[in-house]
mmCIF file of C-alpha atoms and ligand atoms in Angstrom:
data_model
loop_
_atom_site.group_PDB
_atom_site.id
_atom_site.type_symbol
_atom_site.label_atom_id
_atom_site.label_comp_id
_atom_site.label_asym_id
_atom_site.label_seq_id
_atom_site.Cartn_x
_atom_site.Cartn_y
_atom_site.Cartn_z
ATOM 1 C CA UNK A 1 -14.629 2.312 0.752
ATOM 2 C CA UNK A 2 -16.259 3.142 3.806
ATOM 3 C CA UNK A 3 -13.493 5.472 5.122
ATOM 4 C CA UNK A 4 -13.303 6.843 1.993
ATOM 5 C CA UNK A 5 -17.181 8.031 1.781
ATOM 6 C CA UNK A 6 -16.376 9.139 5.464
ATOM 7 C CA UNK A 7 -13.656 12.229 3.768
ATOM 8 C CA UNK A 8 -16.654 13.176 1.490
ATOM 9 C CA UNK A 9 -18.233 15.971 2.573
ATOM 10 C CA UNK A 10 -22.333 16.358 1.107
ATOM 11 C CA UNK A 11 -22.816 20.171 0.761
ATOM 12 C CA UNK A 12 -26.845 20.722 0.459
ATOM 13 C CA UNK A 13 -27.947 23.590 -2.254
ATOM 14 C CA UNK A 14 -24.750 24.318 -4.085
ATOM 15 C CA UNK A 15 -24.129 25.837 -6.249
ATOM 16 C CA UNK A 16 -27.861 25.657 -6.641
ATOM 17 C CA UNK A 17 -30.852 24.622 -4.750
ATOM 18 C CA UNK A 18 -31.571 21.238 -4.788
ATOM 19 C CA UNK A 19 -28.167 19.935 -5.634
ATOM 20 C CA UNK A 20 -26.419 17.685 -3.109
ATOM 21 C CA UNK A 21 -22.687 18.654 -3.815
ATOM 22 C CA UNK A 22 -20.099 15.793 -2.895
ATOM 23 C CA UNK A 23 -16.702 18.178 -2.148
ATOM 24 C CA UNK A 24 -14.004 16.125 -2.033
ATOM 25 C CA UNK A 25 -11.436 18.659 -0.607
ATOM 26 C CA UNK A 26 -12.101 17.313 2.517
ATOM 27 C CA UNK A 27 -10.635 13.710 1.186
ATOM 28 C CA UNK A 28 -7.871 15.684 -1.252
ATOM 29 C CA UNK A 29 -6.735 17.432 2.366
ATOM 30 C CA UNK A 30 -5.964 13.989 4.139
ATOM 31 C CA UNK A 31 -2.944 12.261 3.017
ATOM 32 C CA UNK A 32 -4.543 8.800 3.521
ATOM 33 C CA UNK A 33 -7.981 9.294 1.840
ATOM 34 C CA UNK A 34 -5.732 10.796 -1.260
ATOM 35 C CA UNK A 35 -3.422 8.069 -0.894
ATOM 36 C CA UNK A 36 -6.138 5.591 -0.767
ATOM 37 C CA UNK A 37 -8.643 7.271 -3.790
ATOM 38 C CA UNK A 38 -5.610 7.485 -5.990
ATOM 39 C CA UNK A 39 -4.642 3.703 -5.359
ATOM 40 C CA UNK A 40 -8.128 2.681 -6.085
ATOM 41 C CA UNK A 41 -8.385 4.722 -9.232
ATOM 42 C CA UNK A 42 -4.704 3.312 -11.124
ATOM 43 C CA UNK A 43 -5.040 -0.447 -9.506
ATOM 44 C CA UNK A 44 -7.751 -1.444 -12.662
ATOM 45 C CA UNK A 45 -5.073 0.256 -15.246
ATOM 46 C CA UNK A 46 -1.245 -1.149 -13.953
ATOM 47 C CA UNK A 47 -1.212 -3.578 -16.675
ATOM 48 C CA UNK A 48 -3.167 -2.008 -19.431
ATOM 49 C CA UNK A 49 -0.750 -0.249 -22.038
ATOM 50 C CA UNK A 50 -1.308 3.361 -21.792
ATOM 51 C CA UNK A 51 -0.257 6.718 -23.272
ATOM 52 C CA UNK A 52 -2.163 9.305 -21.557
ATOM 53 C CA UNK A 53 -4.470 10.363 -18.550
ATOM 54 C CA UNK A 54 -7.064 13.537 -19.914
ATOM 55 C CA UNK A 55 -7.875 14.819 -16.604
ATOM 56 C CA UNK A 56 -11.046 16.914 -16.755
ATOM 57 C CA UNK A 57 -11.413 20.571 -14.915
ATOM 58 C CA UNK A 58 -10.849 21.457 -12.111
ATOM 59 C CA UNK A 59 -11.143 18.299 -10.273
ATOM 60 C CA UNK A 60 -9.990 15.785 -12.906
ATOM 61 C CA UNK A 61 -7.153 17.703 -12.492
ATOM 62 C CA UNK A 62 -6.320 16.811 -9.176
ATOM 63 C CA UNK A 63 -6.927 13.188 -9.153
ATOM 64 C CA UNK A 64 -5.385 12.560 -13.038
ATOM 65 C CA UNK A 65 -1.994 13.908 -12.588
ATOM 66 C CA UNK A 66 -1.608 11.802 -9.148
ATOM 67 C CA UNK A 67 -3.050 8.436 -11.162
ATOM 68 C CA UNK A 68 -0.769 9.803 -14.713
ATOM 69 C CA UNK A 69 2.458 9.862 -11.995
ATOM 70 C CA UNK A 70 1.334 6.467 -10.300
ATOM 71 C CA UNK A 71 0.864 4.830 -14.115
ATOM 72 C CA UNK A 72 4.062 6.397 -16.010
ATOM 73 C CA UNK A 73 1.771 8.180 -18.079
ATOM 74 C CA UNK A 74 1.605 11.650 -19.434
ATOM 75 C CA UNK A 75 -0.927 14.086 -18.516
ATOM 76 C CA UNK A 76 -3.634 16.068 -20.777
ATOM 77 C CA UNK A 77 -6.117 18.500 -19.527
ATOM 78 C CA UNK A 78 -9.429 19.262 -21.087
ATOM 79 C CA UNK A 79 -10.898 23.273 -19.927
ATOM 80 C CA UNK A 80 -13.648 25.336 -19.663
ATOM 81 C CA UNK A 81 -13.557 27.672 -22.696
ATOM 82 C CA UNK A 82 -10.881 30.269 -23.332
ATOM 83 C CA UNK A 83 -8.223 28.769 -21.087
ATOM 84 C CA UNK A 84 -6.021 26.886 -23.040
ATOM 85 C CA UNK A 85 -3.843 29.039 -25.463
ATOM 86 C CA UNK A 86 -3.163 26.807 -28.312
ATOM 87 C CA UNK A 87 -5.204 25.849 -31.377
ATOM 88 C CA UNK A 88 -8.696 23.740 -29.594
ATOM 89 C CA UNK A 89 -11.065 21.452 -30.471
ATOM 90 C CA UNK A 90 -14.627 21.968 -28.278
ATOM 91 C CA UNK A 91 -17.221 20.398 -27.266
ATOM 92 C CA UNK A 92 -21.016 21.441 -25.464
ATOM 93 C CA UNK A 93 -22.672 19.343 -23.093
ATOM 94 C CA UNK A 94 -25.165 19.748 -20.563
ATOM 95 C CA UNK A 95 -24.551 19.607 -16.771
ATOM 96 C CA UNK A 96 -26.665 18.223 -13.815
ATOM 97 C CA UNK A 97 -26.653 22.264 -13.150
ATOM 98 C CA UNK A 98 -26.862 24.279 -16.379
ATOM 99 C CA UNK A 99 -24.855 23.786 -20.018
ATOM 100 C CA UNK A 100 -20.972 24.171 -20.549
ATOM 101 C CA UNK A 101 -18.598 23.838 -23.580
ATOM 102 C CA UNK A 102 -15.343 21.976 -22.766
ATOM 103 C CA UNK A 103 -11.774 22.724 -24.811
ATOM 104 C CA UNK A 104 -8.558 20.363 -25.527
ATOM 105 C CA UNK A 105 -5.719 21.505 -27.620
ATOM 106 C CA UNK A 106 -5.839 20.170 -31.304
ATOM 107 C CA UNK A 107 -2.571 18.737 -30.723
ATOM 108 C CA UNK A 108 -2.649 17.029 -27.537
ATOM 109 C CA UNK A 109 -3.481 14.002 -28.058
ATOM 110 C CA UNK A 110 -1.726 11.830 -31.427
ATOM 111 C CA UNK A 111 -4.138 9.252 -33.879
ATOM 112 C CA UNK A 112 -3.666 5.730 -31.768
ATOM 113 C CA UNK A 113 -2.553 7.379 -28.599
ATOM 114 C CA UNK A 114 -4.500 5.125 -26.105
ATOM 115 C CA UNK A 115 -6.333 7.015 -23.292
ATOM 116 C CA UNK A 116 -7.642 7.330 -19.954
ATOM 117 C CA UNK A 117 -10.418 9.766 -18.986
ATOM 118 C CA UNK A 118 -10.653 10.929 -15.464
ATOM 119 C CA UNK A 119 -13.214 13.161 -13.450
ATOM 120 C CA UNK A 120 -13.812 13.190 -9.371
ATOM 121 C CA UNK A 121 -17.221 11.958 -10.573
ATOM 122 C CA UNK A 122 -19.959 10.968 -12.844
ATOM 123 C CA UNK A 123 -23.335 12.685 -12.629
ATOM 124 C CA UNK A 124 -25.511 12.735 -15.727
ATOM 125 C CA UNK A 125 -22.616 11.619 -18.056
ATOM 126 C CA UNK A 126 -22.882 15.097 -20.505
ATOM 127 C CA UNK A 127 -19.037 15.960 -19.107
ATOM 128 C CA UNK A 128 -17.529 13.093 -19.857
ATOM 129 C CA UNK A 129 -19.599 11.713 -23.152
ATOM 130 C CA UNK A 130 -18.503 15.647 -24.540
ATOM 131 C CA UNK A 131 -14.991 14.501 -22.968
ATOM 132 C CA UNK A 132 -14.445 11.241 -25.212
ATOM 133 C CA UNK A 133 -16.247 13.205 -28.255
ATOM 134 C CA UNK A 134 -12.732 15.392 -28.097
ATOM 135 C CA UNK A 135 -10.407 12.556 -27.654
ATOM 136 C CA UNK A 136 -12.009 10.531 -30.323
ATOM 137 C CA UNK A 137 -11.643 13.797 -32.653
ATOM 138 C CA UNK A 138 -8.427 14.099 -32.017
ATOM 139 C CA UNK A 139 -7.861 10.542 -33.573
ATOM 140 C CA UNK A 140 -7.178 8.668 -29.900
ATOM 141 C CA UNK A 141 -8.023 5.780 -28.486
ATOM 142 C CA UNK A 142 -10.666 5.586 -25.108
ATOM 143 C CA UNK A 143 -9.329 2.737 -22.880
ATOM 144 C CA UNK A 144 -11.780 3.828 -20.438
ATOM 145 C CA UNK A 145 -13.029 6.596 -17.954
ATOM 146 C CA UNK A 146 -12.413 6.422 -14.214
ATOM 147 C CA UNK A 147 -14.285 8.188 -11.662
ATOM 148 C CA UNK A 148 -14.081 8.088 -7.549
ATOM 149 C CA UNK A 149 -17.527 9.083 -7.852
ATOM 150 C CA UNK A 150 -20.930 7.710 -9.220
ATOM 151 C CA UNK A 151 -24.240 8.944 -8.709
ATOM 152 C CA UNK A 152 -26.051 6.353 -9.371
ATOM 153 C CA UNK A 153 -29.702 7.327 -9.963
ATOM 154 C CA UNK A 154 -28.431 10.037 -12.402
ATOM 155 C CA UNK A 155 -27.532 6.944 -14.875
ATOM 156 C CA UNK A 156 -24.753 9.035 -16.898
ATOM 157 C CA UNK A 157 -23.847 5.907 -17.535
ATOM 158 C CA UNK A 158 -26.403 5.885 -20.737
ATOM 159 C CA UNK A 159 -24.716 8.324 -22.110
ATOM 160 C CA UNK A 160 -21.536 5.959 -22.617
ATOM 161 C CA UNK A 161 -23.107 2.907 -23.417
ATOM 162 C CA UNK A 162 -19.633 1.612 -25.216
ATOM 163 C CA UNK A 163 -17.340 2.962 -23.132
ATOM 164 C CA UNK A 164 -15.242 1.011 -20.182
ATOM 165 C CA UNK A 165 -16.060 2.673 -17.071
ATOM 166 C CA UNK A 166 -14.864 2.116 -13.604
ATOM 167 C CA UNK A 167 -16.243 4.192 -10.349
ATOM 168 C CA UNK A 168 -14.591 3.832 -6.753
ATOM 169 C CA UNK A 169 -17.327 4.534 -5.096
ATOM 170 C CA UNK A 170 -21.231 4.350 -5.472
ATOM 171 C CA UNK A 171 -24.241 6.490 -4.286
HETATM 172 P P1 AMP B 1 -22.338 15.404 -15.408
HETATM 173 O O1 AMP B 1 -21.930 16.007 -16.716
HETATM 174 O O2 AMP B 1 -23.755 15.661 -15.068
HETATM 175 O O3 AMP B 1 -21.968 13.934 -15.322
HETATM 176 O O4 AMP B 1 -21.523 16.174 -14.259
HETATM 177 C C1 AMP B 1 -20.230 15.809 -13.920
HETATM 178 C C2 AMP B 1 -19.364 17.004 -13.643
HETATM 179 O O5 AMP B 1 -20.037 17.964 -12.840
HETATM 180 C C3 AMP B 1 -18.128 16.597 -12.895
HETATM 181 O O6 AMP B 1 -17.028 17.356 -13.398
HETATM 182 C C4 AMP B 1 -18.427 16.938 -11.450
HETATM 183 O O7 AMP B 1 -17.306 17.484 -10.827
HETATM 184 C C5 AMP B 1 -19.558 17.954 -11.516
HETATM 185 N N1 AMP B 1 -20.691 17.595 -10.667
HETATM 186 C C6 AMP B 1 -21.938 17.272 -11.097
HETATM 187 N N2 AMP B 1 -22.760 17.012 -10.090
HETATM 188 C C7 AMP B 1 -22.033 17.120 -8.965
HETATM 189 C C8 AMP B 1 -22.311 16.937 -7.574
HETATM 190 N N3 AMP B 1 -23.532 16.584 -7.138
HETATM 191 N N4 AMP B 1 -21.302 17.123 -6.688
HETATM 192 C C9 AMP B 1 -20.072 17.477 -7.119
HETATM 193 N N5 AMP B 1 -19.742 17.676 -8.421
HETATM 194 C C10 AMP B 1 -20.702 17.494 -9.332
#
């Protein structure tokens, strides 16, 4: 875990002052780290009966089509408004740094699909409680949400106080 904090690189003041940005292109860039961080993220699921990963913009991208290939899932994304062309179901949330609505297509997900939610990481918890507010509309089932990230003292963990999470790593 170690090594793995070791590929994070902490950018001071962005995208505004005062927040501590963790950019993990500098782990996504070294086949190891990504290696290692997707490993970490699908071990917890290899036996749990799963339809999809809903990866969440941009990042959730990244990491949830490598863990959706590693599990024999498929692979849903949920956007930042006005991206996806079909019919959408939205949701608003508020961000460590501002407010945002997030978008998943109506039809993405089926009633009883069972589902795993994955971001890079978990700040104050808005993203991904609006996250499992769309999956749950669209009739779908949360397994859980994984994140390699989890700042801890921002306790977005309140916001999912039923929800199964898992976090690689902890600050
Ligand atoms: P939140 O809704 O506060 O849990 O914020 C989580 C979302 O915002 C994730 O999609 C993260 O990628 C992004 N985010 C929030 N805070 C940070 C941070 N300090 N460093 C990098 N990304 C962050």
């Amino acid at each position: 875990m170690d090594a793995l904090k070791q590929l994070i690189r902490d950018v001071p003041d962005f995208p505004k002052p005062g927040i501590l940005f963790k950019d993990i292109t500098t782990l996504l860039r070294d086949a190891d780290g990504l290696r290692s961080a997707v490993d970490c993220l699908a071990e917890p699921y290899r036996d749990k009966p799963l339809d999809q990963i809903v990866g969440i913009e941009s990042r959730g991208f990244i990491l949830g089509a490598a863990i959706a290939d590693r599990l024999g899932t498929g692979f849903v994304p949920i956007r930042k408004p006005g991206k996806l062309p079909a019919e959408t179901v939205s949701a608003s949330y508020a961000l460590e740094y501002g407010t945002d609505t997030l978008e998943m297509h109506r039809d993405a997900l089926g009633g009883g699909h069972r589902v795993l939610i994955v971001d890079d990481l978990l700040a104050t918890g808005g993203t991904a409680r609006a996250a499992v507010n769309l999956v749950r509309e669209c009739g779908a089932e949360v397994v859980g949400l994984a994140f390699l990230i989890e700042l801890a003292a921002l306790n977005g963990r309140a916001q999912l106080p039923d929800e199964q999470l898992f976090t690689v790593l902890q600050y």
